[in-house]
Amino acid sequence: MQLLTRYLLSQFIRYFITLNVGFASLYLLIDFFEKFDEFSEAGKPLSLILGFFILNLPYVVDQLSPVLILLSGVITLGIMNNSNELLALKAAGIPLRQIIRPILIGSLAATTLFILAAQLLLPKTITVTNDIWFEQVRGKVPLGIYRNGRYYFKGSEGFYSFQWPNKEKMIFKDFSYSTWDDNYNIRSLASAEFADWVPPIWVLKTGQIIERDESGSFISKPFKINSQRLPESPDDFLVPEYESAEMSLTRLFADIGEQDLQSEKIRARAEFYARISYLLLGIPLLLLGLPILILSYQKWGRDLSIAIPVSCFMAFVAWGVWGTLQSLAKAGYVMVWPSAFIVHLVFSLIGLYLLKKQDL
């Protein structure tokens, strides 16, 4: 390995570790103050609190991975430019592509580590932290299961079944609520095409109520609108389906074939490609961030106070566009594969073009 390659790789690793420690510490500090009161109210020991935040570290780093890769490369090249090392290397006839090659190698190595962590480490740590936070601290015990696009929950007095097309809205499709006696014979069944949650009332629309009378016969009462006070509200439901963050990459891929409904298959496919594309997002950001760094130095001077905010702004723009495309893909409005990688393609092509112009 050439001396220059070793030097640049060591610098990249140094700043990568420093940024990891800095960002993760800041994130955990804010998270600690937000959640400490709930831990205290639940009467949890300090050992459990510390264990929760330690096990949450891999998830924090994973969420910051694109920005960490981008800033590590930008700071590495920026410090070199600020100390005139970059100018000396170019004056010695070393092309820019050879100078940035070790930085790209470092970004590829970091991306590989993030992929391995997503496959082997994160599913275990996130499962444990979710168990601590939702069940042990908030007391949210899973009440049911999720199968083929429907949710099934066991409440305190009866059973719920419905579809939940939009998690942001309290509107449920093909809703049913049934009660049973001690011998598991049905006592009543309320079913509706839609159910709205209007606190503290469930508003059922277009359905029927079936009740068993004393003789054992069932009486059906159709309705257009029916309001009921049921024992549970949507806040009582903890969806026990596997969250994508708790699943390994191979499990996400296998989940695609396990879906029966086309809408759920599209959503599962979008979840898988979104996870892969997010892990790879740091490389195209870096490819565009490096020439932007050089251009900002040429225009405003050798000062990282300009280059770093510009790089962060670019990262958040990419993040926003990428996130919007993933939401559209999960809803089936755009194709899954292009939406997952269009940002990567555009940023990479622009970055390579600008780097080539700088290398002329």
GROMACS .gro file of C-alpha atoms in nm:
model
  360
    1MET     CA    1   0.000   0.000   0.000
    2GLN     CA    2   0.139   0.339  -0.097
    3LEU     CA    3   0.237   0.585   0.172
    4LEU     CA    4  -0.022   0.837   0.048
    5THR     CA    5  -0.299   0.575   0.058
    6ARG     CA    6  -0.209   0.472   0.414
    7TYR     CA    7  -0.195   0.833   0.526
    8LEU     CA    8  -0.532   0.930   0.376
    9LEU     CA    9  -0.700   0.612   0.501
   10SER     CA   10  -0.570   0.674   0.853
   11GLN     CA   11  -0.700   1.030   0.839
   12PHE     CA   12  -1.041   0.915   0.714
   13ILE     CA   13  -1.065   0.651   0.990
   14ARG     CA   14  -0.959   0.905   1.250
   15TYR     CA   15  -1.227   1.157   1.157
   16PHE     CA   16  -1.484   0.880   1.107
   17ILE     CA   17  -1.433   0.755   1.463
   18THR     CA   18  -1.430   1.110   1.603
   19LEU     CA   19  -1.756   1.199   1.429
   20ASN     CA   20  -1.914   0.872   1.542
   21VAL     CA   21  -1.831   0.943   1.904
   22GLY     CA   22  -1.936   1.308   1.882
   23PHE     CA   23  -2.269   1.263   1.703
   24ALA     CA   24  -2.366   0.950   1.897
   25SER     CA   25  -2.287   1.119   2.230
   26LEU     CA   26  -2.494   1.425   2.140
   27TYR     CA   27  -2.786   1.212   2.021
   28LEU     CA   28  -2.782   0.993   2.332
   29LEU     CA   29  -2.755   1.296   2.561
   30ILE     CA   30  -3.071   1.448   2.411
   31ASP     CA   31  -3.247   1.111   2.410
   32PHE     CA   32  -3.149   1.052   2.773
   33PHE     CA   33  -3.311   1.372   2.896
   34GLU     CA   34  -3.624   1.302   2.690
   35LYS     CA   35  -3.674   0.948   2.820
   36PHE     CA   36  -3.524   0.954   3.170
   37ASP     CA   37  -3.849   1.073   3.331
   38GLU     CA   38  -4.044   0.780   3.187
   39PHE     CA   39  -3.781   0.535   3.311
   40SER     CA   40  -3.799   0.693   3.657
   41GLU     CA   41  -4.180   0.686   3.667
   42ALA     CA   42  -4.172   0.319   3.571
   43GLY     CA   43  -3.933   0.254   3.862
   44LYS     CA   44  -3.662   0.098   3.646
   45PRO     CA   45  -3.310   0.054   3.788
   46LEU     CA   46  -3.014   0.254   3.661
   47SER     CA   47  -2.855  -0.062   3.518
   48LEU     CA   48  -3.154  -0.112   3.285
   49ILE     CA   49  -3.144   0.254   3.179
   50LEU     CA   50  -2.773   0.239   3.098
   51GLY     CA   51  -2.817  -0.093   2.918
   52PHE     CA   52  -3.095   0.058   2.705
   53PHE     CA   53  -2.884   0.353   2.589
   54ILE     CA   54  -2.574   0.140   2.529
   55LEU     CA   55  -2.771  -0.107   2.318
   56ASN     CA   56  -2.929   0.187   2.133
   57LEU     CA   57  -2.586   0.307   2.011
   58PRO     CA   58  -2.572   0.081   1.700
   59TYR     CA   59  -2.911   0.211   1.588
   60VAL     CA   60  -2.802   0.573   1.636
   61VAL     CA   61  -2.486   0.521   1.433
   62ASP     CA   62  -2.683   0.339   1.164
   63GLN     CA   63  -2.925   0.632   1.130
   64LEU     CA   64  -2.635   0.875   1.096
   65SER     CA   65  -2.428   0.657   0.862
   66PRO     CA   66  -2.468   0.860   0.536
   67VAL     CA   67  -2.378   1.187   0.710
   68LEU     CA   68  -2.085   1.025   0.893
   69ILE     CA   69  -1.936   0.896   0.568
   70LEU     CA   70  -1.991   1.230   0.393
   71LEU     CA   71  -1.840   1.445   0.668
   72SER     CA   72  -1.547   1.207   0.726
   73GLY     CA   73  -1.443   1.240   0.362
   74VAL     CA   74  -1.509   1.615   0.343
   75ILE     CA   75  -1.312   1.689   0.660
   76THR     CA   76  -1.025   1.463   0.549
   77LEU     CA   77  -0.986   1.645   0.216
   78GLY     CA   78  -1.068   1.982   0.373
   79ILE     CA   79  -0.792   1.957   0.634
   80MET     CA   80  -0.547   1.859   0.361
   81ASN     CA   81  -0.648   2.159   0.155
   82ASN     CA   82  -0.634   2.390   0.456
   83SER     CA   83  -0.276   2.281   0.532
   84ASN     CA   84  -0.175   2.312   0.163
   85GLU     CA   85  -0.113   1.936   0.140
   86LEU     CA   86  -0.364   1.903  -0.143
   87LEU     CA   87  -0.196   2.184  -0.335
   88ALA     CA   88   0.146   2.020  -0.286
   89LEU     CA   89   0.021   1.683  -0.409
   90LYS     CA   90  -0.135   1.835  -0.721
   91ALA     CA   91   0.181   2.038  -0.785
   92ALA     CA   92   0.376   1.712  -0.770
   93GLY     CA   93   0.166   1.580  -1.059
   94ILE     CA   94  -0.058   1.348  -0.857
   95PRO     CA   95  -0.409   1.353  -1.015
   96LEU     CA   96  -0.711   1.428  -0.800
   97ARG     CA   97  -0.864   1.087  -0.868
   98GLN     CA   98  -0.560   0.921  -0.708
   99ILE     CA   99  -0.582   1.152  -0.407
  100ILE     CA  100  -0.948   1.082  -0.336
  101ARG     CA  101  -0.923   0.708  -0.408
  102PRO     CA  102  -0.823   0.618  -0.047
  103ILE     CA  103  -1.115   0.826   0.082
  104LEU     CA  104  -1.354   0.633  -0.140
  105ILE     CA  105  -1.197   0.306  -0.023
  106GLY     CA  106  -1.258   0.416   0.335
  107SER     CA  107  -1.622   0.499   0.253
  108LEU     CA  108  -1.668   0.156   0.094
  109ALA     CA  109  -1.519  -0.012   0.403
  110ALA     CA  110  -1.746   0.192   0.633
  111THR     CA  111  -2.049   0.104   0.420
  112THR     CA  112  -1.957  -0.264   0.439
  113LEU     CA  113  -1.943  -0.241   0.819
  114PHE     CA  114  -2.287  -0.078   0.825
  115ILE     CA  115  -2.428  -0.355   0.603
  116LEU     CA  116  -2.281  -0.624   0.829
  117ALA     CA  117  -2.423  -0.448   1.135
  118ALA     CA  118  -2.768  -0.427   0.969
  119GLN     CA  119  -2.757  -0.801   0.905
  120LEU     CA  120  -2.599  -0.933   1.224
  121LEU     CA  121  -2.613  -0.676   1.504
  122LEU     CA  122  -2.904  -0.433   1.470
  123PRO     CA  123  -3.189  -0.690   1.468
  124LYS     CA  124  -3.078  -0.814   1.810
  125THR     CA  125  -3.009  -0.477   1.973
  126ILE     CA  126  -3.323  -0.307   1.840
  127THR     CA  127  -3.542  -0.599   1.950
  128VAL     CA  128  -3.404  -0.569   2.303
  129THR     CA  129  -3.437  -0.189   2.320
  130ASN     CA  130  -3.794  -0.202   2.186
  131ASP     CA  131  -3.879  -0.465   2.446
  132ILE     CA  132  -3.737  -0.244   2.723
  133TRP     CA  133  -3.901   0.077   2.602
  134PHE     CA  134  -4.243  -0.041   2.491
  135GLU     CA  135  -4.310  -0.329   2.728
  136GLN     CA  136  -4.104  -0.273   3.042
  137VAL     CA  137  -4.125   0.108   3.054
  138ARG     CA  138  -4.451   0.194   2.879
  139GLY     CA  139  -4.630  -0.130   2.961
  140LYS     CA  140  -4.742  -0.186   2.605
  141VAL     CA  141  -4.780  -0.563   2.582
  142PRO     CA  142  -4.850  -0.696   2.231
  143LEU     CA  143  -5.219  -0.776   2.213
  144GLY     CA  144  -5.241  -0.964   1.886
  145ILE     CA  145  -5.095  -1.044   1.549
  146TYR     CA  146  -5.067  -0.902   1.197
  147ARG     CA  147  -5.147  -1.133   0.908
  148ASN     CA  148  -5.204  -1.069   0.537
  149GLY     CA  149  -5.288  -0.704   0.571
  150ARG     CA  150  -5.516  -0.736   0.876
  151TYR     CA  151  -5.463  -0.665   1.244
  152TYR     CA  152  -5.608  -0.896   1.510
  153PHE     CA  153  -5.610  -0.778   1.872
  154LYS     CA  154  -5.736  -0.925   2.197
  155GLY     CA  155  -5.885  -0.654   2.414
  156SER     CA  156  -6.000  -0.672   2.775
  157GLU     CA  157  -6.354  -0.775   2.676
  158GLY     CA  158  -6.344  -0.873   2.309
  159PHE     CA  159  -6.150  -0.916   1.988
  160TYR     CA  160  -6.072  -0.655   1.720
  161SER     CA  161  -5.997  -0.712   1.353
  162PHE     CA  162  -5.938  -0.446   1.089
  163GLN     CA  163  -5.716  -0.304   0.818
  164TRP     CA  164  -5.519   0.012   0.893
  165PRO     CA  165  -5.434   0.167   0.552
  166ASN     CA  166  -5.280   0.486   0.689
  167LYS     CA  167  -5.104   0.486   1.026
  168GLU     CA  168  -5.122   0.866   1.037
  169LYS     CA  169  -5.504   0.863   1.041
  170MET     CA  170  -5.740   0.696   1.287
  171ILE     CA  171  -5.955   0.545   1.012
  172PHE     CA  172  -5.990   0.166   1.002
  173LYS     CA  173  -6.124  -0.043   0.716
  174ASP     CA  174  -6.333  -0.365   0.737
  175PHE     CA  175  -6.358  -0.321   1.113
  176SER     CA  176  -6.507  -0.584   1.342
  177TYR     CA  177  -6.541  -0.619   1.718
  178SER     CA  178  -6.668  -0.940   1.879
  179THR     CA  179  -6.733  -1.055   2.235
  180TRP     CA  180  -6.736  -1.416   2.354
  181ASP     CA  181  -6.861  -1.606   2.657
  182ASP     CA  182  -6.658  -1.833   2.884
  183ASN     CA  183  -6.723  -2.129   2.653
  184TYR     CA  184  -6.586  -1.936   2.355
  185ASN     CA  185  -6.929  -1.890   2.200
  186ILE     CA  186  -6.985  -1.558   2.031
  187ARG     CA  187  -7.215  -1.316   2.212
  188SER     CA  188  -7.207  -1.017   1.980
  189LEU     CA  189  -7.038  -0.899   1.662
  190ALA     CA  190  -7.017  -0.542   1.533
  191SER     CA  191  -6.882  -0.510   1.180
  192ALA     CA  192  -6.849  -0.205   0.956
  193GLU     CA  193  -6.688  -0.100   0.631
  194PHE     CA  194  -6.510   0.179   0.814
  195ALA     CA  195  -6.452   0.282   1.175
  196ASP     CA  196  -6.336   0.629   1.283
  197TRP     CA  197  -6.185   0.699   1.621
  198VAL     CA  198  -6.336   1.024   1.754
  199PRO     CA  199  -6.224   1.031   2.119
  200PRO     CA  200  -6.372   0.875   2.321
  201ILE     CA  201  -6.613   0.721   2.068
  202TRP     CA  202  -6.577   0.466   1.790
  203VAL     CA  203  -6.793   0.573   1.495
  204LEU     CA  204  -6.885   0.271   1.282
  205LYS     CA  205  -7.006   0.333   0.927
  206THR     CA  206  -7.219   0.106   0.707
  207GLY     CA  207  -7.237  -0.228   0.882
  208GLN     CA  208  -7.438  -0.445   1.115
  209ILE     CA  209  -7.453  -0.557   1.475
  210ILE     CA  210  -7.529  -0.923   1.545
  211GLU     CA  211  -7.632  -1.014   1.900
  212ARG     CA  212  -7.735  -1.344   2.061
  213ASP     CA  213  -8.051  -1.336   2.266
  214GLU     CA  214  -8.140  -1.553   2.567
  215SER     CA  215  -8.279  -1.829   2.345
  216GLY     CA  216  -7.950  -1.857   2.158
  217SER     CA  217  -8.083  -1.701   1.839
  218PHE     CA  218  -7.894  -1.424   1.663
  219ILE     CA  219  -8.050  -1.088   1.579
  220SER     CA  220  -7.897  -0.871   1.306
  221LYS     CA  221  -7.932  -0.491   1.314
  222PRO     CA  222  -7.794  -0.309   1.007
  223PHE     CA  223  -7.686   0.053   1.040
  224LYS     CA  224  -7.541   0.343   0.846
  225ILE     CA  225  -7.381   0.517   1.143
  226ASN     CA  226  -7.334   0.366   1.486
  227SER     CA  227  -7.138   0.512   1.778
  228GLN     CA  228  -6.997   0.286   2.046
  229ARG     CA  229  -6.779   0.318   2.355
  230LEU     CA  230  -6.547   0.020   2.327
  231PRO     CA  231  -6.298  -0.066   2.605
  232GLU     CA  232  -5.990   0.008   2.394
  233SER     CA  233  -5.869   0.305   2.190
  234PRO     CA  234  -5.610   0.299   1.907
  235ASP     CA  235  -5.346   0.411   2.158
  236ASP     CA  236  -5.388   0.078   2.338
  237PHE     CA  237  -5.284  -0.116   2.030
  238LEU     CA  238  -4.917  -0.202   1.997
  239VAL     CA  239  -4.870  -0.336   1.648
  240PRO     CA  240  -4.673  -0.658   1.696
  241GLU     CA  241  -4.567  -0.693   1.333
  242TYR     CA  242  -4.193  -0.700   1.273
  243GLU     CA  243  -4.071  -0.346   1.232
  244SER     CA  244  -3.830  -0.316   0.941
  245ALA     CA  245  -3.559  -0.190   1.177
  246GLU     CA  246  -3.584  -0.512   1.379
  247MET     CA  247  -3.539  -0.734   1.075
  248SER     CA  248  -3.211  -0.837   0.916
  249LEU     CA  249  -3.156  -0.773   0.546
  250THR     CA  250  -3.216  -1.138   0.458
  251ARG     CA  251  -3.531  -1.142   0.671
  252LEU     CA  252  -3.659  -0.831   0.494
  253PHE     CA  253  -3.601  -1.001   0.159
  254ALA     CA  254  -3.776  -1.322   0.272
  255ASP     CA  255  -4.070  -1.117   0.399
  256ILE     CA  256  -4.151  -1.011   0.041
  257GLY     CA  257  -4.243  -1.365  -0.061
  258GLU     CA  258  -4.452  -1.421   0.252
  259GLN     CA  259  -4.709  -1.154   0.165
  260ASP     CA  260  -5.035  -1.261   0.001
  261LEU     CA  261  -5.183  -0.922  -0.079
  262GLN     CA  262  -5.027  -0.729  -0.367
  263SER     CA  263  -5.028  -0.404  -0.167
  264GLU     CA  264  -4.841  -0.570   0.119
  265LYS     CA  265  -4.595  -0.730  -0.123
  266ILE     CA  266  -4.520  -0.387  -0.272
  267ARG     CA  267  -4.474  -0.243   0.076
  268ALA     CA  268  -4.240  -0.526   0.182
  269ARG     CA  269  -4.036  -0.487  -0.138
  270ALA     CA  270  -4.013  -0.112  -0.079
  271GLU     CA  271  -3.897  -0.172   0.280
  272PHE     CA  272  -3.617  -0.402   0.162
  273TYR     CA  273  -3.487  -0.174  -0.114
  274ALA     CA  274  -3.521   0.132   0.108
  275ARG     CA  275  -3.301  -0.036   0.372
  276ILE     CA  276  -3.036  -0.128   0.116
  277SER     CA  277  -3.038   0.211  -0.054
  278TYR     CA  278  -3.011   0.396   0.279
  279LEU     CA  279  -2.702   0.196   0.373
  280LEU     CA  280  -2.545   0.289   0.037
  281LEU     CA  281  -2.646   0.656   0.047
  282GLY     CA  282  -2.319   0.776   0.201
  283ILE     CA  283  -2.110   0.696  -0.109
  284PRO     CA  284  -2.301   0.915  -0.362
  285LEU     CA  285  -2.317   1.193  -0.101
  286LEU     CA  286  -1.940   1.173  -0.069
  287LEU     CA  287  -1.888   1.170  -0.445
  288LEU     CA  288  -2.077   1.498  -0.470
  289GLY     CA  289  -1.948   1.642  -0.144
  290LEU     CA  290  -1.581   1.624  -0.241
  291PRO     CA  291  -1.601   1.841  -0.557
  292ILE     CA  292  -1.838   2.081  -0.376
  293LEU     CA  293  -1.569   2.115  -0.107
  294ILE     CA  294  -1.304   2.199  -0.369
  295LEU     CA  295  -1.534   2.446  -0.547
  296SER     CA  296  -1.622   2.620  -0.220
  297TYR     CA  297  -1.251   2.660  -0.142
  298GLN     CA  298  -1.187   2.807  -0.485
  299LYS     CA  299  -1.471   3.057  -0.441
  300TRP     CA  300  -1.459   3.142  -0.070
  301GLY     CA  301  -1.114   3.030   0.045
  302ARG     CA  302  -0.977   2.739   0.245
  303ASP     CA  303  -1.228   2.739   0.528
  304LEU     CA  304  -1.432   2.438   0.647
  305SER     CA  305  -1.688   2.673   0.798
  306ILE     CA  306  -1.838   2.703   0.448
  307ALA     CA  307  -1.779   2.352   0.316
  308ILE     CA  308  -1.930   2.162   0.611
  309PRO     CA  309  -2.265   2.352   0.623
  310VAL     CA  310  -2.295   2.318   0.244
  311SER     CA  311  -2.228   1.944   0.269
  312CYS     CA  312  -2.479   1.904   0.552
  313PHE     CA  313  -2.742   2.098   0.357
  314MET     CA  314  -2.683   1.873   0.057
  315ALA     CA  315  -2.717   1.565   0.277
  316PHE     CA  316  -3.049   1.683   0.422
  317VAL     CA  317  -3.181   1.763   0.074
  318ALA     CA  318  -3.086   1.412  -0.040
  319TRP     CA  319  -3.238   1.269   0.278
  320GLY     CA  320  -3.565   1.454   0.220
  321VAL     CA  321  -3.594   1.356  -0.146
  322TRP     CA  322  -3.502   0.996  -0.067
  323GLY     CA  323  -3.753   0.976   0.220
  324THR     CA  324  -4.033   1.120   0.007
  325LEU     CA  325  -3.965   0.870  -0.270
  326GLN     CA  326  -3.971   0.579  -0.024
  327SER     CA  327  -4.307   0.690   0.114
  328LEU     CA  328  -4.449   0.708  -0.238
  329ALA     CA  329  -4.303   0.366  -0.321
  330LYS     CA  330  -4.458   0.203  -0.013
  331ALA     CA  331  -4.794   0.348  -0.108
  332GLY     CA  332  -4.756   0.211  -0.461
  333TYR     CA  333  -4.747   0.549  -0.637
  334VAL     CA  334  -4.400   0.507  -0.788
  335MET     CA  335  -4.188   0.208  -0.888
  336VAL     CA  336  -3.986   0.059  -0.603
  337TRP     CA  337  -3.647   0.006  -0.769
  338PRO     CA  338  -3.609   0.352  -0.933
  339SER     CA  339  -3.733   0.533  -0.621
  340ALA     CA  340  -3.473   0.354  -0.408
  341PHE     CA  341  -3.170   0.441  -0.621
  342ILE     CA  342  -3.252   0.749  -0.831
  343VAL     CA  343  -3.090   0.979  -0.572
  344HIS     CA  344  -2.776   0.763  -0.575
  345LEU     CA  345  -2.756   0.772  -0.954
  346VAL     CA  346  -2.811   1.147  -0.989
  347PHE     CA  347  -2.570   1.246  -0.710
  348SER     CA  348  -2.303   1.004  -0.829
  349LEU     CA  349  -2.317   1.122  -1.191
  350ILE     CA  350  -2.304   1.490  -1.092
  351GLY     CA  351  -2.020   1.423  -0.849
  352LEU     CA  352  -1.814   1.224  -1.100
  353TYR     CA  353  -1.865   1.495  -1.363
  354LEU     CA  354  -1.748   1.769  -1.125
  355LEU     CA  355  -1.449   1.561  -1.011
  356LYS     CA  356  -1.350   1.499  -1.371
  357LYS     CA  357  -1.362   1.872  -1.442
  358GLN     CA  358  -1.141   1.940  -1.139
  359ASP     CA  359  -0.897   1.674  -1.254
  360LEU     CA  360  -0.842   1.832  -1.598
   0.00000   0.00000   0.00000
